[in-house]
Structures are given as structure tokens and as C-alpha cells.
Amino acid sequence: MATPRLRESDLYPPLRAHLERLGYTVRGEVLDCDLAAVRGEELIAVELKVGFNATLLIQAAARQRACDSVYVAIPRPRTTRGLDWQGMLNLLKRLGMGLLVVDPASPVPVQVVLDPRDWRQVVDQVRRAAILTEIAGRSADHNQGGVNRRPLVTAYRERAIRIAASIGRDGQATTAELRARGTGEQTAPMLYQDVYGWFVRVAKGTYRLSDRGREALVTYGDLARHYAGADAKEDPAAETAAGSSTRRRKPTSSAT
């Protein structure tokens, strides 16, 4: 039933646009969710597959532990007639799952075929809180749902990129300078733990980038440039220097 030309990653942009029009904040690849979306107190998950299969149902059922509603999303089939289609709908209804069909080339790229029913099972509040925290910790949607061959920009990785971009701006920096630029209270522990191997300690409280750190600034170039620019605006030392330069500048006398 699936359109073989479409990939999972092709389904994500129209799904994201559809949910954002409905007022959801959408993030791709959040913990185990292909797509997670939040609106107020409501949390939904969408699992993406190019075809309807048991793996899709297993993954969607796992998301029900933490989310209010779970949808599965597949490419729009050529036909919705026949026992296979009706059997799929009946199974999804019994499981309390919704169904979205996607055709990026269509004037209506996302169609809601089935909304989830209230399946009234106990929600895993710890898992739910972890998903919501991860969504809140990301400044924007830096991952595309359905893509799993590149490093994901988690909230932790995004904070590490911000620190690396700030260090890369001047070659090295102290933890105090970094915090003043807005890298957060976890800056020192993150530099000390150095989960990704991006940082090198050159003196007490002072760090530079390793080769891997410099490579990360290339890999996540757009995000690194964004934070390098933001840190330059927030750096109080830079603002003080600019102010002093302005005060020292003598007015140019005009010719009479």
C-alpha cells in the first residue's frame, strides 16, 4: 500500500507543518519518538514508517506509556479499498491509535484518517516528564523525524555546542567568561565531564577546543554560528570595551 519512492524523512516536514498549524510545538527524534508535539498540557507522539507493519505498532504502543495520544503516519496508499486497509483501521481502533496518511505532493499533504481513542491506561509520568523536559531544553527543531543516521541535537548536545561556539570565538575561555555569555550554570560540570571529547583544559577553569571540538563546529555549523553571534551580543566584556572605545573617540571638527 505504501508509495515506495517516499522515505520516512519525507513524511516529517508535512507532518510538522500540519501540527504547527494546529498550535503544537513540534520536535523530531525526541528520546524514542520520531516526532513529539506539545500544546498546553497535551503531549502527542507520531511514529513514521513507509509501510504498515508490526514494528510500527510495537513502537507506537511503547509511546502510549508516556503520551496522551499516539498516531502512526504512513505514505498515502494508492487505494483505500480492500480488506487490508479496513483490517488496519480496525486494528488501530482496538489499540487506541490514530492514523495519518501523507502525500507531500498533494494540496492536502496530511490527512487525518483516524483519531486515537481514549485507551485509559496509566501514563508513565517519569517518561512523559523526560520527553517534555527534552522538548523544552531544545531552542528549536534541529532534527528531522525519520532520520537516524546523523548525530541528534539533544538538549544536552545543544548546550555543548553553545559552549564550544563560545570558546571557538576567542580560542579559549574561562568558565566565568562562558557563563557571562549565557552558557548556563552547568557550564563547569559539562566542561569537566567532556562527554563528547570536545574540550581541553589548559589551566584551572580555562578551556580550549580539541580537534573533535573544532570538527563539531563544522558539523553543526548553523547552530554554532547562531550561538557565536548570540554570545557576542551577550558578552558584557565586549559591551564594556565598545563603550570605552566610544567614550575615548574624539569628535571630528568640521571645516569652517
PDB file of C-alpha atoms in Angstrom, residues 168-255:
ATOM      1  CA  GLY A 168      35.920  28.890  19.454  1.00  0.00           C
ATOM      2  CA  ARG A 169      35.204  32.587  19.129  1.00  0.00           C
ATOM      3  CA  ASP A 170      38.338  33.587  21.094  1.00  0.00           C
ATOM      4  CA  GLY A 171      40.389  30.385  21.002  1.00  0.00           C
ATOM      5  CA  GLN A 172      39.964  29.742  24.727  1.00  0.00           C
ATOM      6  CA  ALA A 173      37.785  30.955  27.577  1.00  0.00           C
ATOM      7  CA  THR A 174      37.287  30.650  31.315  1.00  0.00           C
ATOM      8  CA  THR A 175      34.153  29.162  32.826  1.00  0.00           C
ATOM      9  CA  ALA A 176      33.289  32.583  34.251  1.00  0.00           C
ATOM     10  CA  GLU A 177      33.533  34.186  30.809  1.00  0.00           C
ATOM     11  CA  LEU A 178      31.377  31.462  29.308  1.00  0.00           C
ATOM     12  CA  ARG A 179      28.665  31.812  31.947  1.00  0.00           C
ATOM     13  CA  ALA A 180      28.674  35.576  31.415  1.00  0.00           C
ATOM     14  CA  ARG A 181      27.921  34.883  27.758  1.00  0.00           C
ATOM     15  CA  GLY A 182      24.870  32.842  28.691  1.00  0.00           C
ATOM     16  CA  THR A 183      26.101  29.243  28.517  1.00  0.00           C
ATOM     17  CA  GLY A 184      24.371  28.396  31.799  1.00  0.00           C
ATOM     18  CA  GLU A 185      25.136  27.172  35.294  1.00  0.00           C
ATOM     19  CA  GLN A 186      26.048  23.671  34.070  1.00  0.00           C
ATOM     20  CA  THR A 187      28.997  25.016  32.064  1.00  0.00           C
ATOM     21  CA  ALA A 188      31.739  23.942  34.500  1.00  0.00           C
ATOM     22  CA  PRO A 189      30.398  20.376  35.020  1.00  0.00           C
ATOM     23  CA  MET A 190      29.948  19.910  31.269  1.00  0.00           C
ATOM     24  CA  LEU A 191      33.497  21.064  30.561  1.00  0.00           C
ATOM     25  CA  TYR A 192      34.859  18.804  33.297  1.00  0.00           C
ATOM     26  CA  GLN A 193      32.903  15.735  32.168  1.00  0.00           C
ATOM     27  CA  ASP A 194      33.614  16.441  28.464  1.00  0.00           C
ATOM     28  CA  VAL A 195      31.164  13.800  27.268  1.00  0.00           C
ATOM     29  CA  TYR A 196      31.944  14.331  23.566  1.00  0.00           C
ATOM     30  CA  GLY A 197      35.698  14.937  23.856  1.00  0.00           C
ATOM     31  CA  TRP A 198      35.373  18.494  22.557  1.00  0.00           C
ATOM     32  CA  PHE A 199      37.227  20.401  25.296  1.00  0.00           C
ATOM     33  CA  VAL A 200      40.826  20.599  26.556  1.00  0.00           C
ATOM     34  CA  ARG A 201      41.739  22.105  29.943  1.00  0.00           C
ATOM     35  CA  VAL A 202      44.695  24.486  29.540  1.00  0.00           C
ATOM     36  CA  ALA A 203      44.644  25.982  33.049  1.00  0.00           C
ATOM     37  CA  LYS A 204      42.409  25.966  36.082  1.00  0.00           C
ATOM     38  CA  GLY A 205      38.960  26.978  34.856  1.00  0.00           C
ATOM     39  CA  THR A 206      40.219  27.703  31.317  1.00  0.00           C
ATOM     40  CA  TYR A 207      39.474  25.581  28.243  1.00  0.00           C
ATOM     41  CA  ARG A 208      40.142  25.413  24.515  1.00  0.00           C
ATOM     42  CA  LEU A 209      38.671  23.171  21.809  1.00  0.00           C
ATOM     43  CA  SER A 210      40.086  19.787  20.858  1.00  0.00           C
ATOM     44  CA  ASP A 211      40.259  18.647  17.226  1.00  0.00           C
ATOM     45  CA  ARG A 212      36.916  16.909  17.741  1.00  0.00           C
ATOM     46  CA  GLY A 213      35.503  20.124  19.156  1.00  0.00           C
ATOM     47  CA  ARG A 214      36.551  22.069  16.072  1.00  0.00           C
ATOM     48  CA  GLU A 215      35.032  19.360  13.875  1.00  0.00           C
ATOM     49  CA  ALA A 216      31.775  19.708  15.821  1.00  0.00           C
ATOM     50  CA  LEU A 217      31.612  23.408  14.944  1.00  0.00           C
ATOM     51  CA  VAL A 218      31.693  22.359  11.281  1.00  0.00           C
ATOM     52  CA  THR A 219      29.196  19.515  11.696  1.00  0.00           C
ATOM     53  CA  TYR A 220      26.730  21.775  13.486  1.00  0.00           C
ATOM     54  CA  GLY A 221      27.767  24.904  11.603  1.00  0.00           C
ATOM     55  CA  ASP A 222      24.440  26.752  11.523  1.00  0.00           C
ATOM     56  CA  LEU A 223      23.840  26.220  15.221  1.00  0.00           C
ATOM     57  CA  ALA A 224      27.431  27.116  16.112  1.00  0.00           C
ATOM     58  CA  ARG A 225      27.275  30.341  14.107  1.00  0.00           C
ATOM     59  CA  HIS A 226      23.955  31.223  15.714  1.00  0.00           C
ATOM     60  CA  TYR A 227      25.385  30.867  19.209  1.00  0.00           C
ATOM     61  CA  ALA A 228      28.665  32.582  18.367  1.00  0.00           C
ATOM     62  CA  GLY A 229      26.664  35.610  17.262  1.00  0.00           C
ATOM     63  CA  ALA A 230      24.341  35.454  20.260  1.00  0.00           C
ATOM     64  CA  ASP A 231      27.257  35.209  22.685  1.00  0.00           C
ATOM     65  CA  ALA A 232      28.943  38.218  21.117  1.00  0.00           C
ATOM     66  CA  LYS A 233      25.830  40.268  21.840  1.00  0.00           C
ATOM     67  CA  GLU A 234      25.553  38.992  25.419  1.00  0.00           C
ATOM     68  CA  ASP A 235      29.253  39.284  26.341  1.00  0.00           C
ATOM     69  CA  PRO A 236      29.472  42.099  28.918  1.00  0.00           C
ATOM     70  CA  ALA A 237      33.220  42.442  28.370  1.00  0.00           C
ATOM     71  CA  ALA A 238      32.644  43.159  24.683  1.00  0.00           C
ATOM     72  CA  GLU A 239      29.963  45.713  25.535  1.00  0.00           C
ATOM     73  CA  THR A 240      32.276  47.436  28.050  1.00  0.00           C
ATOM     74  CA  ALA A 241      35.103  47.585  25.526  1.00  0.00           C
ATOM     75  CA  ALA A 242      32.775  49.005  22.887  1.00  0.00           C
ATOM     76  CA  GLY A 243      31.528  51.627  25.330  1.00  0.00           C
ATOM     77  CA  SER A 244      35.049  52.636  26.341  1.00  0.00           C
ATOM     78  CA  SER A 245      36.048  52.939  22.696  1.00  0.00           C
ATOM     79  CA  THR A 246      33.092  55.220  22.061  1.00  0.00           C
ATOM     80  CA  ARG A 247      33.944  57.406  25.043  1.00  0.00           C
ATOM     81  CA  ARG A 248      37.599  57.727  24.000  1.00  0.00           C
ATOM     82  CA  ARG A 249      36.741  58.737  20.448  1.00  0.00           C
ATOM     83  CA  LYS A 250      37.269  62.486  19.929  1.00  0.00           C
ATOM     84  CA  PRO A 251      34.728  64.410  17.896  1.00  0.00           C
ATOM     85  CA  THR A 252      35.914  65.415  14.476  1.00  0.00           C
ATOM     86  CA  SER A 253      35.930  69.164  13.992  1.00  0.00           C
ATOM     87  CA  SER A 254      34.034  70.334  10.963  1.00  0.00           C
ATOM     88  CA  ALA A 255      35.651  72.678   8.444  1.00  0.00           C
TER      89      ALA A 255
END
